XYZ file of C-alpha atoms in Angstrom:
325
model
C 2.544 21.745 -14.875
C -0.729 19.942 -13.983
C -1.632 18.681 -10.513
C -2.234 14.938 -10.368
C -4.413 13.499 -7.611
C -3.879 10.021 -6.197
C -7.211 8.796 -7.601
C -6.493 10.292 -11.014
C -3.065 8.608 -10.948
C -4.760 5.232 -10.470
C -7.231 6.019 -13.274
C -4.399 7.063 -15.594
C -2.179 4.057 -14.809
C -4.992 1.552 -15.314
C -6.159 3.244 -18.505
C -2.621 3.422 -19.899
C -2.093 -0.300 -19.257
C -5.447 -1.192 -20.856
C -4.426 0.854 -23.896
C -0.992 -0.793 -24.018
C -2.053 -4.405 -23.485
C -5.414 -5.817 -24.619
C -5.105 -8.715 -22.176
C -5.662 -6.267 -19.279
C -9.244 -5.897 -18.075
C -10.900 -4.682 -14.885
C -13.686 -6.321 -12.929
C -15.504 -5.591 -9.712
C -18.689 -4.370 -8.133
C -20.211 -1.098 -9.383
C -17.780 -0.873 -12.291
C -20.469 0.716 -14.452
C -20.883 3.526 -11.923
C -17.145 3.927 -11.148
C -17.975 4.628 -7.500
C -14.356 5.141 -6.449
C -13.563 7.130 -9.639
C -10.701 4.746 -10.469
C -12.580 3.471 -13.537
C -14.306 6.754 -14.413
C -14.952 6.859 -18.156
C -13.727 3.302 -18.726
C -17.055 1.716 -19.737
C -17.406 4.122 -22.677
C -13.678 3.952 -23.477
C -13.121 0.183 -23.321
C -16.610 -1.366 -23.419
C -18.303 -4.019 -21.260
C -15.976 -6.813 -22.413
C -13.042 -5.153 -20.585
C -14.937 -3.351 -17.794
C -16.784 -6.215 -16.211
C -19.602 -5.678 -13.720
C -19.856 -8.587 -11.265
C -22.436 -9.609 -8.647
C -21.793 -9.615 -4.881
C -19.729 -12.792 -5.032
C -16.195 -11.875 -3.993
C -14.965 -15.452 -3.751
C -16.550 -16.263 -7.107
C -15.118 -13.413 -9.155
C -11.711 -13.647 -7.438
C -11.453 -17.252 -8.569
C -12.772 -16.192 -11.984
C -9.831 -13.784 -12.237
C -7.405 -16.580 -11.312
C -8.768 -18.699 -14.154
C -8.666 -15.787 -16.608
C -5.033 -15.102 -15.680
C -4.127 -18.754 -16.219
C -5.719 -18.462 -19.673
C -3.498 -15.537 -20.626
C -5.357 -12.437 -19.423
C -4.186 -9.837 -16.877
C -7.203 -9.081 -14.661
C -7.355 -6.147 -12.252
C -9.957 -6.632 -9.518
C -11.136 -3.480 -7.802
C -12.252 -3.987 -4.210
C -13.705 -1.117 -2.217
C -13.130 -1.978 1.441
C -10.341 -4.008 3.121
C -12.809 -6.469 4.627
C -13.463 -7.888 1.156
C -9.812 -8.941 0.877
C -10.255 -11.056 3.998
C -13.151 -12.865 2.325
C -10.812 -13.954 -0.475
C -7.610 -14.372 1.558
C -7.501 -18.105 0.814
C -8.003 -17.637 -2.935
C -5.143 -15.122 -3.119
C -2.596 -16.573 -0.694
C -3.209 -20.293 -1.034
C -4.232 -20.588 -4.680
C -3.255 -17.714 -6.982
C 0.044 -16.978 -5.218
C 1.163 -20.619 -5.167
C -0.053 -21.835 -8.528
C 3.165 -21.110 -10.416
C 5.062 -23.386 -8.014
C 2.254 -25.961 -7.769
C 2.187 -26.270 -11.565
C 5.930 -26.704 -11.844
C 6.286 -23.296 -13.473
C 3.693 -23.980 -16.184
C 1.109 -21.320 -15.278
C 1.602 -17.879 -13.735
C -1.307 -15.928 -12.274
C -0.861 -12.211 -13.072
C -3.791 -10.728 -11.130
C -3.730 -7.280 -9.509
C -5.952 -6.856 -6.453
C -6.579 -3.112 -6.306
C -7.804 -1.594 -3.065
C -8.222 2.175 -3.562
C -9.899 2.681 -0.184
C -7.825 0.852 2.400
C -7.563 2.162 5.880
C -9.112 4.293 8.453
C -11.806 6.967 8.568
C -13.352 7.790 11.933
C -16.638 6.017 12.510
C -16.624 4.167 9.247
C -17.578 0.836 10.733
C -16.007 -2.258 12.238
C -15.300 -3.925 8.872
C -13.991 -0.846 7.061
C -10.971 0.402 8.968
C -8.400 -2.397 8.816
C -5.021 -2.204 7.103
C -4.261 -5.888 6.348
C -1.101 -5.316 4.280
C 1.027 -7.058 6.931
C -1.011 -10.250 6.483
C -0.310 -10.468 2.765
C 3.384 -9.678 3.276
C 3.499 -12.412 5.934
C 2.113 -14.916 3.413
C 4.647 -13.992 0.736
C 2.255 -12.152 -1.580
C 3.715 -9.162 -3.414
C 2.142 -6.158 -1.679
C 2.521 -2.436 -2.326
C 1.447 0.613 -0.331
C 2.247 3.845 -2.190
C 1.777 7.217 -0.472
C 1.886 9.681 -3.378
C 0.238 10.015 -6.809
C 3.483 9.430 -8.737
C 4.268 6.345 -6.673
C 0.681 5.125 -7.100
C 0.982 5.466 -10.872
C 4.362 3.770 -11.033
C 3.583 0.879 -8.712
C 0.152 0.120 -10.194
C 1.746 -0.014 -13.633
C 4.382 -2.429 -12.357
C 1.804 -4.529 -10.517
C -0.287 -5.012 -13.666
C 2.774 -6.011 -15.712
C 4.075 -8.410 -13.039
C 3.576 -12.116 -13.735
C 2.745 -12.817 -10.074
C -0.321 -11.747 -8.074
C 0.118 -8.298 -6.517
C -2.043 -6.697 -3.818
C -2.200 -2.908 -4.155
C -3.316 -0.804 -1.164
C -4.266 2.808 -1.860
C -4.697 4.252 1.643
C -7.922 6.171 2.062
C -6.127 9.076 3.726
C -3.851 9.469 0.681
C -6.528 9.549 -1.991
C -6.879 13.343 -1.881
C -3.105 13.977 -2.094
C -2.062 15.933 -5.188
C 1.329 16.450 -6.801
C 2.548 18.769 -9.519
C 3.820 16.445 -12.240
C 4.879 16.306 -15.830
C 2.843 13.466 -17.324
C 5.730 12.382 -19.516
C 7.776 11.739 -16.360
C 5.318 9.122 -15.034
C 6.920 5.685 -15.244
C 6.837 2.202 -13.712
C 8.524 1.859 -10.305
C 10.193 -1.447 -9.380
C 8.669 -3.395 -6.513
C 10.949 -3.458 -3.475
C 12.464 0.006 -3.972
C 12.134 2.430 -1.064
C 12.111 6.228 -1.273
C 13.659 8.965 0.839
C 11.007 11.680 1.069
C 13.112 13.906 3.337
C 16.836 13.410 3.961
C 18.222 13.594 7.503
C 21.182 12.597 9.638
C 19.936 12.059 13.226
C 17.137 9.473 13.040
C 15.358 7.421 10.355
C 11.571 7.414 10.493
C 10.126 4.578 8.417
C 6.592 5.651 7.521
C 4.102 3.486 5.639
C 1.254 4.559 3.384
C -0.609 7.711 4.365
C 1.582 8.073 7.472
C 4.369 9.297 5.188
C 2.589 12.652 5.049
C 2.146 12.707 8.837
C 5.830 11.875 9.327
C 6.880 14.679 6.995
C 4.793 17.114 9.059
C 6.447 15.911 12.286
C 9.908 16.160 10.714
C 9.178 19.767 9.827
C 7.826 20.528 13.321
C 10.965 19.074 14.940
C 13.406 20.580 12.448
C 15.003 22.762 15.144
C 15.559 19.709 17.365
C 16.713 17.011 14.948
C 17.476 16.155 11.364
C 14.870 13.458 10.573
C 15.074 11.245 7.517
C 11.618 10.105 6.353
C 11.929 6.817 4.494
C 9.058 5.051 2.731
C 9.395 1.368 1.730
C 6.518 1.703 -0.822
C 6.442 -2.126 -1.089
C 6.045 -4.184 2.086
C 6.793 -7.402 0.162
C 9.339 -7.436 -1.343
C 10.868 -4.975 1.144
C 13.847 -2.763 0.356
C 16.058 -3.892 3.236
C 19.194 -2.581 1.526
C 17.628 0.861 1.209
C 16.656 0.890 4.877
C 20.140 -0.287 5.906
C 21.642 2.599 3.933
C 19.446 5.095 5.749
C 20.107 3.581 9.196
C 23.853 3.468 8.520
C 23.676 7.249 8.139
C 21.461 8.039 11.145
C 22.070 5.130 13.575
C 18.590 5.493 15.070
C 15.192 4.198 13.975
C 11.481 4.803 14.587
C 8.763 2.982 12.618
C 5.379 4.674 12.048
C 2.913 1.968 10.993
C -0.899 1.916 10.849
C -1.230 -1.805 11.479
C -1.565 -3.731 14.720
C 1.463 -3.798 17.029
C 1.862 -7.592 17.285
C 3.039 -9.253 14.072
C 2.626 -6.028 12.117
C 5.107 -4.462 9.695
C 6.468 -2.299 12.519
C 7.418 -5.424 14.460
C 9.074 -6.994 11.420
C 11.067 -3.885 10.545
C 12.339 -3.459 14.111
C 13.301 -7.127 14.394
C 15.244 -7.145 11.114
C 16.956 -3.852 11.912
C 18.002 -5.137 15.350
C 19.368 -8.349 13.821
C 21.148 -6.979 10.773
C 21.803 -3.227 11.080
C 24.059 -1.078 13.251
C 21.789 0.856 15.566
C 23.200 3.229 18.189
C 20.067 2.997 20.372
C 17.065 0.674 20.768
C 14.505 1.402 18.024
C 10.848 2.238 18.629
C 7.573 1.718 16.793
C 4.376 3.750 16.778
C 1.412 1.590 15.720
C -2.194 0.780 16.420
C -2.647 -1.190 19.635
C -3.511 -4.863 19.379
C -7.143 -5.841 19.017
C -10.009 -5.063 16.685
C -10.889 -1.621 15.399
C -14.092 -0.579 17.158
C -15.601 1.455 14.335
C -18.965 3.240 14.197
C -18.108 5.529 17.152
C -15.639 8.147 15.874
C -14.183 8.968 19.308
C -13.386 5.319 20.069
C -12.063 4.759 16.592
C -9.777 7.784 16.751
C -7.950 6.795 19.950
C -6.629 3.642 18.244
C -4.812 5.494 15.484
C -1.101 6.307 15.604
C -0.660 10.073 15.936
C 1.834 12.810 15.186
C 2.254 13.402 18.928
C 3.158 9.752 19.511
C 5.696 9.886 16.706
C 7.261 13.082 18.042
C 7.567 11.515 21.514
C 9.140 8.358 20.044
C 11.651 10.381 18.026
C 12.652 12.445 21.075
C 12.976 9.277 23.173
C 15.239 7.564 20.641
C 17.377 10.666 20.280
C 17.831 10.931 24.067
C 18.741 7.272 24.485
C 22.344 6.746 25.446
C 22.504 3.356 23.780
C 21.821 -0.288 24.426
């Protein structure tokens, strides 16, 4: 069977949806050059009417997509760095995401905001290393964060077909991941459905985005010490709380591994909900970035802010040793 890379999964999902539905089109900067490879071959395949090159006007073309969606199209905007989403935060959260309610249900806004380069790379720069998925979840915008090629294919397909705006984060550290797949098995994945990547009985590790692969490595390293279940929410809004409760009911202990800031991040939200609504045998822990801005530019300073395998292993051991509340 062929190996499918994360980037090729995005290319295949977007191309399949453009073949299936003529209302789908893609727009963004450097579309003609396909710099991220997500739209490689699309200009020749679909033409300039459906592969739209735009100038450096993020707020302008994001609002253009809102208008196109209200007129019956399904735009997919490709951004290349997370900072650009912050430029258009108001357009997405306060306009596109609320317009269905503001219009009394008359107009939906089915725009997909595709970010195939979210996240951290050492020394990339102060505006390039953020993971703002928690912010969109906080504002009630449908937000997905797949870790694998098959999940990327399935969730991008669902995002494009959804009648609401959806923000899609493709973590930079996952883009080189490959999976052996049968192409006929690729299918849409519902938003709000978590995935058990590794079953276990002693502790649940909730890992988000590229940290799923780090968590699986730690689970393997600690296999002689504990049976670790690695659980991936895949969507941060809506969140699969029932799926997490099922995992925690089995293990009774919880560690969250999250590459967003500690305060008000997804790790904080998951721990709070678990403490309120689930039966935990010991206080849970989270491994996150510290609060504050990513320094960027200096790789050594950048690196010390990232959650690590060692921190996760220490958190797992601490939770397992805890005698309870």
